[in-house]
Short mmCIF file of C-alpha atoms and ligand atoms in Angstrom, two decimals:
data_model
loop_
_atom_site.label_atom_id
_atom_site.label_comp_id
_atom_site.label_asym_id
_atom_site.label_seq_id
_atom_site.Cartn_x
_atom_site.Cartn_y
_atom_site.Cartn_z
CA UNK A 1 16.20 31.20 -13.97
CA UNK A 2 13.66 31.09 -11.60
CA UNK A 3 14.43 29.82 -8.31
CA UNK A 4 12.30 26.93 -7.21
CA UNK A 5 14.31 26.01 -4.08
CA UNK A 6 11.50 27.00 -2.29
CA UNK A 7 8.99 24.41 -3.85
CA UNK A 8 10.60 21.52 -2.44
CA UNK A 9 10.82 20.54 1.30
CA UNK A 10 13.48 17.61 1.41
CA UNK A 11 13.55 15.02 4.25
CA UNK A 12 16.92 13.66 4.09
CA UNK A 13 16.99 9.86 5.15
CA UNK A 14 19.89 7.40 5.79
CA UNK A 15 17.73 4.17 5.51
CA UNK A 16 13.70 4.06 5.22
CA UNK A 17 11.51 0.46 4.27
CA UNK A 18 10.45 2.51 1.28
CA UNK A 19 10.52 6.62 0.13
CA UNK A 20 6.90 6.08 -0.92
CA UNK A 21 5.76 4.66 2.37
CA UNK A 22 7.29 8.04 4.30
CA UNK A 23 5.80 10.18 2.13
CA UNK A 24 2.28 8.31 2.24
CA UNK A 25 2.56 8.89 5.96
CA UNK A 26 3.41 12.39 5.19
CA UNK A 27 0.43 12.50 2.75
CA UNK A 28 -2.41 11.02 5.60
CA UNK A 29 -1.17 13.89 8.25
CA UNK A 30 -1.36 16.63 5.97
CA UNK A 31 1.56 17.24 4.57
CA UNK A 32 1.35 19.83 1.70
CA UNK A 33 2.36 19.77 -1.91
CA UNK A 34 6.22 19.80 -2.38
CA UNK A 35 7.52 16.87 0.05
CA UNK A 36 10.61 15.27 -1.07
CA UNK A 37 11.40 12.05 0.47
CA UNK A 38 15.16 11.22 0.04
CA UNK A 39 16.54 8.01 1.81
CA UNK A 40 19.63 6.26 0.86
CA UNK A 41 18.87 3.63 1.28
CA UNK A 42 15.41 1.19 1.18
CA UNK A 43 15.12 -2.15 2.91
CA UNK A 44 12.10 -3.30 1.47
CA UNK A 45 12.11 -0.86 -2.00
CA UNK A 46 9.34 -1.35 -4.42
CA UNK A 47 8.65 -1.79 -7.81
CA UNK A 48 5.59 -2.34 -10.13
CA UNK A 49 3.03 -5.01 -9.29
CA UNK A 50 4.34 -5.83 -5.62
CA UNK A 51 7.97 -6.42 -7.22
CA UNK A 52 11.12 -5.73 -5.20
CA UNK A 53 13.24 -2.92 -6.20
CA UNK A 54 17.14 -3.23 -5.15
CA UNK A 55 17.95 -0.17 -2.94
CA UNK A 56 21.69 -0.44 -2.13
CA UNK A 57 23.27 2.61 -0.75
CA UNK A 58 25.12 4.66 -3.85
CA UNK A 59 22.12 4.74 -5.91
CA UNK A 60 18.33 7.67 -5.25
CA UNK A 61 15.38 7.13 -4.25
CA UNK A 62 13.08 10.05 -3.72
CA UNK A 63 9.04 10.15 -3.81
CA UNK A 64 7.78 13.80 -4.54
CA UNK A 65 4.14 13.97 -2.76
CA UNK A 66 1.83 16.24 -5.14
CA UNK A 67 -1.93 17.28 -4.40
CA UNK A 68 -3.02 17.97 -8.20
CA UNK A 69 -6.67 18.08 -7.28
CA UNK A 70 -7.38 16.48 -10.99
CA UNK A 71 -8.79 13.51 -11.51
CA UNK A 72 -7.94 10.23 -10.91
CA UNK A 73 -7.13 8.60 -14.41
CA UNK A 74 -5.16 11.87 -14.76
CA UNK A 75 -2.42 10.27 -12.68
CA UNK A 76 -0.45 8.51 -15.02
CA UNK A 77 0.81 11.54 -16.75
CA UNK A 78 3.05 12.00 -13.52
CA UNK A 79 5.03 8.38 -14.71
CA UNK A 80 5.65 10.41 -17.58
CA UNK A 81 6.58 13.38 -16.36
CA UNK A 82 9.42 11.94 -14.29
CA UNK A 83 10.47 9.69 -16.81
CA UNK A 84 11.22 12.33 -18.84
CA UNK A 85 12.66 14.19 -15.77
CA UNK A 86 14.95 11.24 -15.21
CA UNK A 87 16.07 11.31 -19.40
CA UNK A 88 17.17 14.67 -19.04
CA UNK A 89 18.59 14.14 -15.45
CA UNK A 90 20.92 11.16 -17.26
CA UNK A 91 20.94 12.88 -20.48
CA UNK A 92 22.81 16.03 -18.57
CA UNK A 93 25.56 13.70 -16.87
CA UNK A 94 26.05 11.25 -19.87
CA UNK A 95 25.36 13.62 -23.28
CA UNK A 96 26.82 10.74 -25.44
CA UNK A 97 24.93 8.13 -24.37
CA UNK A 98 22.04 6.95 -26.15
CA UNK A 99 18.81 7.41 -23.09
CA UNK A 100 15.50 6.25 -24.00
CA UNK A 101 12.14 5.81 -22.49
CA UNK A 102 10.28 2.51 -22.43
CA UNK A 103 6.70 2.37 -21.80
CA UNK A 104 5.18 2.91 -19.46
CA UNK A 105 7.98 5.11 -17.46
CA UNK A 106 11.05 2.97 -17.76
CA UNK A 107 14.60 4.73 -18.82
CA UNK A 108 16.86 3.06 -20.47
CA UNK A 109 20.69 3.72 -21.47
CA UNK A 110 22.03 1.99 -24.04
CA UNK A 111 18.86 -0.17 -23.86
CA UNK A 112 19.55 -0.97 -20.40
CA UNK A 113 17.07 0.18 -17.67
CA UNK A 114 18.78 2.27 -15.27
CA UNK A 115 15.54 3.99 -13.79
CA UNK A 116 11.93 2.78 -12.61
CA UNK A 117 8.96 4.83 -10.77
CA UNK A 118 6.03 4.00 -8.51
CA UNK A 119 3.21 5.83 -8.94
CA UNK A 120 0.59 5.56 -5.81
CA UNK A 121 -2.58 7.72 -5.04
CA UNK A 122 -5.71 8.14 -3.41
CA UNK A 123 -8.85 9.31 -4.16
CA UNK A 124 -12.21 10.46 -3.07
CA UNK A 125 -15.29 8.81 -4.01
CA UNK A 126 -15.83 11.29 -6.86
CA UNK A 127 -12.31 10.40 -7.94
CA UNK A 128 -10.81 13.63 -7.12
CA UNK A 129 -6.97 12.84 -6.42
CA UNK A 130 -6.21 13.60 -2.67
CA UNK A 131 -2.78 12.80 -2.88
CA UNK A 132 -0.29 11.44 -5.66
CA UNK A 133 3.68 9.88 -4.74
CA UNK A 134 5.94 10.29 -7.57
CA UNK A 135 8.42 7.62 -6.43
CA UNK A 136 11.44 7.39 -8.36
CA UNK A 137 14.76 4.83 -8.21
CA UNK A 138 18.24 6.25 -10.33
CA UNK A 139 20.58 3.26 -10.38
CA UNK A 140 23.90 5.99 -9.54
CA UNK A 141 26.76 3.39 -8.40
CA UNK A 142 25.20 0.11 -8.55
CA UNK A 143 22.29 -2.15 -10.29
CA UNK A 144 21.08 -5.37 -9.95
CA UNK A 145 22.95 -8.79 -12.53
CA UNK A 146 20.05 -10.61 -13.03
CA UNK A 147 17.34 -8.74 -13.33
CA UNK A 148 13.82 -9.49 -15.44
CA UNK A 149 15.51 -6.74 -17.77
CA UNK A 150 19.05 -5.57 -18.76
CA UNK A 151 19.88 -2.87 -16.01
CA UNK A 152 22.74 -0.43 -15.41
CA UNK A 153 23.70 2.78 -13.44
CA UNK A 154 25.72 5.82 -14.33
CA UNK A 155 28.79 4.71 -13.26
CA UNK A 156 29.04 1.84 -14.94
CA UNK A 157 27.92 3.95 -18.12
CA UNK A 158 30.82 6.33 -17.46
CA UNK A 159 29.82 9.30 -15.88
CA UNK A 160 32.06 11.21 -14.21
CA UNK A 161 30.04 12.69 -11.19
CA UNK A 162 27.86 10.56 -9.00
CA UNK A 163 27.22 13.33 -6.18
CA UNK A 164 23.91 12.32 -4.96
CA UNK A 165 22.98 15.79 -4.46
CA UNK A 166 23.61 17.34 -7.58
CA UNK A 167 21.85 14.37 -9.32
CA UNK A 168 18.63 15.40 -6.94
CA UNK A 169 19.47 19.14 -7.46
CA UNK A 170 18.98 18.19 -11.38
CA UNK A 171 15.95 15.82 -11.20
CA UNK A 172 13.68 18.36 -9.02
CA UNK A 173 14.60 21.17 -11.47
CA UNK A 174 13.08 19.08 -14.47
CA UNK A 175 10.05 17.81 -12.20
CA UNK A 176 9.15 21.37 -12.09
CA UNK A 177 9.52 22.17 -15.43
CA UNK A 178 7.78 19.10 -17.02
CA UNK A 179 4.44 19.04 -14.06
CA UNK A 180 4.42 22.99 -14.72
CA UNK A 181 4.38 22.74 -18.37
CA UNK A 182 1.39 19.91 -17.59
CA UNK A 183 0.02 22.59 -15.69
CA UNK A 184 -0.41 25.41 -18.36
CA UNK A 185 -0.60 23.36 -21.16
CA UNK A 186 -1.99 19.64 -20.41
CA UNK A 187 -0.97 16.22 -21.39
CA UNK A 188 0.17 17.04 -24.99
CA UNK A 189 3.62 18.14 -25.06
CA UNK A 190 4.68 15.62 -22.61
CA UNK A 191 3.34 13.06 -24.37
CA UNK A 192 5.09 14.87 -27.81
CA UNK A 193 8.17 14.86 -25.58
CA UNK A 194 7.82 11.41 -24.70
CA UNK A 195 6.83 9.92 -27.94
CA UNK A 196 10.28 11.77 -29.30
CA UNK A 197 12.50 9.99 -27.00
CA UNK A 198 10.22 6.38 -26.64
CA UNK A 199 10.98 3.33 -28.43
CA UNK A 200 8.89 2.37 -30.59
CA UNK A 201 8.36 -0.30 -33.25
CA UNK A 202 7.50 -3.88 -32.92
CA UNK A 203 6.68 -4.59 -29.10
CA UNK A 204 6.03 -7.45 -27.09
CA UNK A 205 3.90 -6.87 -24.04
CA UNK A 206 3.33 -9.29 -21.09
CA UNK A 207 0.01 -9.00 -19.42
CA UNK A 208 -0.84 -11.79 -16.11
CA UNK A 209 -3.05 -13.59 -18.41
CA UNK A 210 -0.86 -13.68 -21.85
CA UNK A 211 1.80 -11.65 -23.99
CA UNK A 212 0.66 -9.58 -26.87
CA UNK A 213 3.04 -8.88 -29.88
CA UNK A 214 1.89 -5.49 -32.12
CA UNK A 215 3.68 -2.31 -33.10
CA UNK A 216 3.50 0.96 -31.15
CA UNK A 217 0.52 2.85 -32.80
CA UNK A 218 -0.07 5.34 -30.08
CA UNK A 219 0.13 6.69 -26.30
CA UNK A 220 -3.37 7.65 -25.71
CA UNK A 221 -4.83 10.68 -23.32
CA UNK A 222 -4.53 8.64 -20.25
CA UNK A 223 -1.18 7.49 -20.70
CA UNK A 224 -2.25 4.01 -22.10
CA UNK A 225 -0.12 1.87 -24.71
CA UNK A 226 -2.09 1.37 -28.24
CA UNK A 227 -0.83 -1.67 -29.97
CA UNK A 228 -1.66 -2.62 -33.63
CA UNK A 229 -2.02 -6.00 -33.76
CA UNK A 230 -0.82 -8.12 -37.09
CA UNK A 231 -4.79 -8.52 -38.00
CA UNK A 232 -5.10 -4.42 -38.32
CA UNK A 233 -6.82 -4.14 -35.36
CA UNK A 234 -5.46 -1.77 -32.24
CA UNK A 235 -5.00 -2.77 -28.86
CA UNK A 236 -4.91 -0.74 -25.72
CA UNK A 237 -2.94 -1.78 -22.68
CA UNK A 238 -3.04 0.24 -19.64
CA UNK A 239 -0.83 -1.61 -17.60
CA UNK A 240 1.62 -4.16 -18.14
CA UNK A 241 5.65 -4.74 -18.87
CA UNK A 242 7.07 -4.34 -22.29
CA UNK A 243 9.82 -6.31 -23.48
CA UNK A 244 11.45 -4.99 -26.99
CA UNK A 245 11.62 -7.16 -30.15
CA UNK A 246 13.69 -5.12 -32.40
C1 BT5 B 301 9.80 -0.20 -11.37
O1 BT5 B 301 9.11 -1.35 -11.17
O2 BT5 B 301 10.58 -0.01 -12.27
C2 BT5 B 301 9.53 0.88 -10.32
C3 BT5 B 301 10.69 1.07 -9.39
C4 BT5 B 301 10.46 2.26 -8.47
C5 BT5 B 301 11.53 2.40 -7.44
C6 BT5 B 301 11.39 3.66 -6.63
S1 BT5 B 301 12.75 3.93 -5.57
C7 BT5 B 301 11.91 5.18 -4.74
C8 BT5 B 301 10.48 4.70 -4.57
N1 BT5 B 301 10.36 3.87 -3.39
C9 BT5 B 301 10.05 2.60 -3.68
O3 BT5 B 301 9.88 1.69 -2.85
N2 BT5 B 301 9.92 2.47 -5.03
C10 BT5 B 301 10.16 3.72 -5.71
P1 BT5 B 301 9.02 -2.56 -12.18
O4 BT5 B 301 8.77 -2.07 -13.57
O5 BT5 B 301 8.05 -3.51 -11.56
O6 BT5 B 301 10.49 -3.18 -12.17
C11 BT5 B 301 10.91 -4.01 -11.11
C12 BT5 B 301 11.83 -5.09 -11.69
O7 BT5 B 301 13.05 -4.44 -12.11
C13 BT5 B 301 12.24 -6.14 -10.66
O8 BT5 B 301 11.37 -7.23 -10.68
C14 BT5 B 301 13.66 -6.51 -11.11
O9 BT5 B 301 13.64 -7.49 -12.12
C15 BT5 B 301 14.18 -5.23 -11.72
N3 BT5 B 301 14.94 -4.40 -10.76
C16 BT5 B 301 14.94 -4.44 -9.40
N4 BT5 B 301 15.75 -3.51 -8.88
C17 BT5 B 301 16.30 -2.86 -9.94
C18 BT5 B 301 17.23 -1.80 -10.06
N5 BT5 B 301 17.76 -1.18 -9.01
N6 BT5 B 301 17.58 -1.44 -11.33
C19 BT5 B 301 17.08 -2.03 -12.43
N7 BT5 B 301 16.18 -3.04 -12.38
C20 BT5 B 301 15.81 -3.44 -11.14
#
């Protein structure tokens, strides 16, 4: 096995507003490739679209700051990259359970969401990525009752370790598998990976300005959701929250 110990640089931190902001700050004073921000807890944790993320201590939070040097609308492929990082993270403490991945990098066990990521970059004018921050939240002892959608952590799912460490041990180890097989061999067999572990079938997607209702047809080459609507026609949605219908 090789030994990637070396890739990461992990800043340990007992409370931080949010991982992504550190390693943002890292990012603007030239921090390389390879920073692991680690807190455990956030006070003001993040999700999607300005939404709050609940950051008790018990459960991860890490943001991985990567300089890919591609371009921008390249980014998305690092949601699914650590989405499927996180299934196999889960899938290696809980092998019975049934983990899936929700579009766009939502994981789910037992079609509750136990795992969300941030994605947040910059760019220069020609779009080249400066910096991307991988931020991802692994509900380990607790998760929120009434969230927007069915949540749980891997306690209450039964597993029988929740060392914090090992968990990150096992999630950096897939990063680097899954953005090095990116590397050599692009976008398609994470997206084949992904597509093998994603629900599909009929969809309902909620967009600010109205929901759309189609079946998954496709994940295209940015990372987008294609919908086929009940006229025939397709849809594509890059950004929005997907609630399942079947
Ligand atoms: C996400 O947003 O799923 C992305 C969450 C990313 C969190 C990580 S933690 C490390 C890094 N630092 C940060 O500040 N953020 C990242 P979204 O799809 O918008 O889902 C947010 C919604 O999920 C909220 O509006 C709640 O309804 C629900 N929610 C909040 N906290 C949750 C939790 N711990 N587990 C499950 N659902 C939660």
């Amino acid at each position: 096995m090789t030994d990637i110990t070396h890739i990461w640089r992990i800043k340990k931190m007992d409370s931080v507003t949010s991982t992504n902001d550190e390693a943002r700050r890292g990012a603007e004073s030239n921090e390389r490739e390879g920073l692991v921000v680690w807190a455990l807890q956030q006070t003001t944790g993040r999700g999607r679209y300005g939404r709050t993320w609940e950051s008790p201590e018990g459960n991860l939070y890490v943001s991985i700051l990567l300089r890919p040097g591609c371009d921008l609308k390249h980014v998305p492929r690092f949601g699914f990259i650590a989405a499927l990082t996180v299934h196999d993270t889960v899938h290696a403490l809980l092998p019975d359970a049934n983990v899936t991945l929700k579009w766009p990098n939502d994981v789910l066990v037992n079609g509750k969401k136990i795992s969300g990521v941030l994605l947040e970059a910059s760019a220069a004018p020609n779009q080249r990525v400066l910096w991307a921050i991988v931020g991802i939240g692994l509900n380990v002892e607790h998760h929120p009752d009434n969230p927007s959608y069915p949540a749980t952590s891997l306690e209450a799912e039964g597993t029988p370790s929740t060392e914090l460490e090992e968990i990150l041990d096992t999630l950096l180890d897939r990063f680097y598998y899954w953005k090095k097989l990116n590397e050599e061999e692009g976008f398609e067999p994470i997206r084949n990976a992904w597509l093998t572990a994603a629900q599909k079938g009929r969809l309902s997607v909620r967009l600010p300005q109205e929901t759309v209702e189609g079946e998954f047809a496709a994940l295209d080459d940015n990372g987008a959701l294609v919908l086929r609507l009940a006229d025939g026609s397709k849809k594509v949605i890059a950004a929005g929250d997907v609630f399942l219908t079947n």
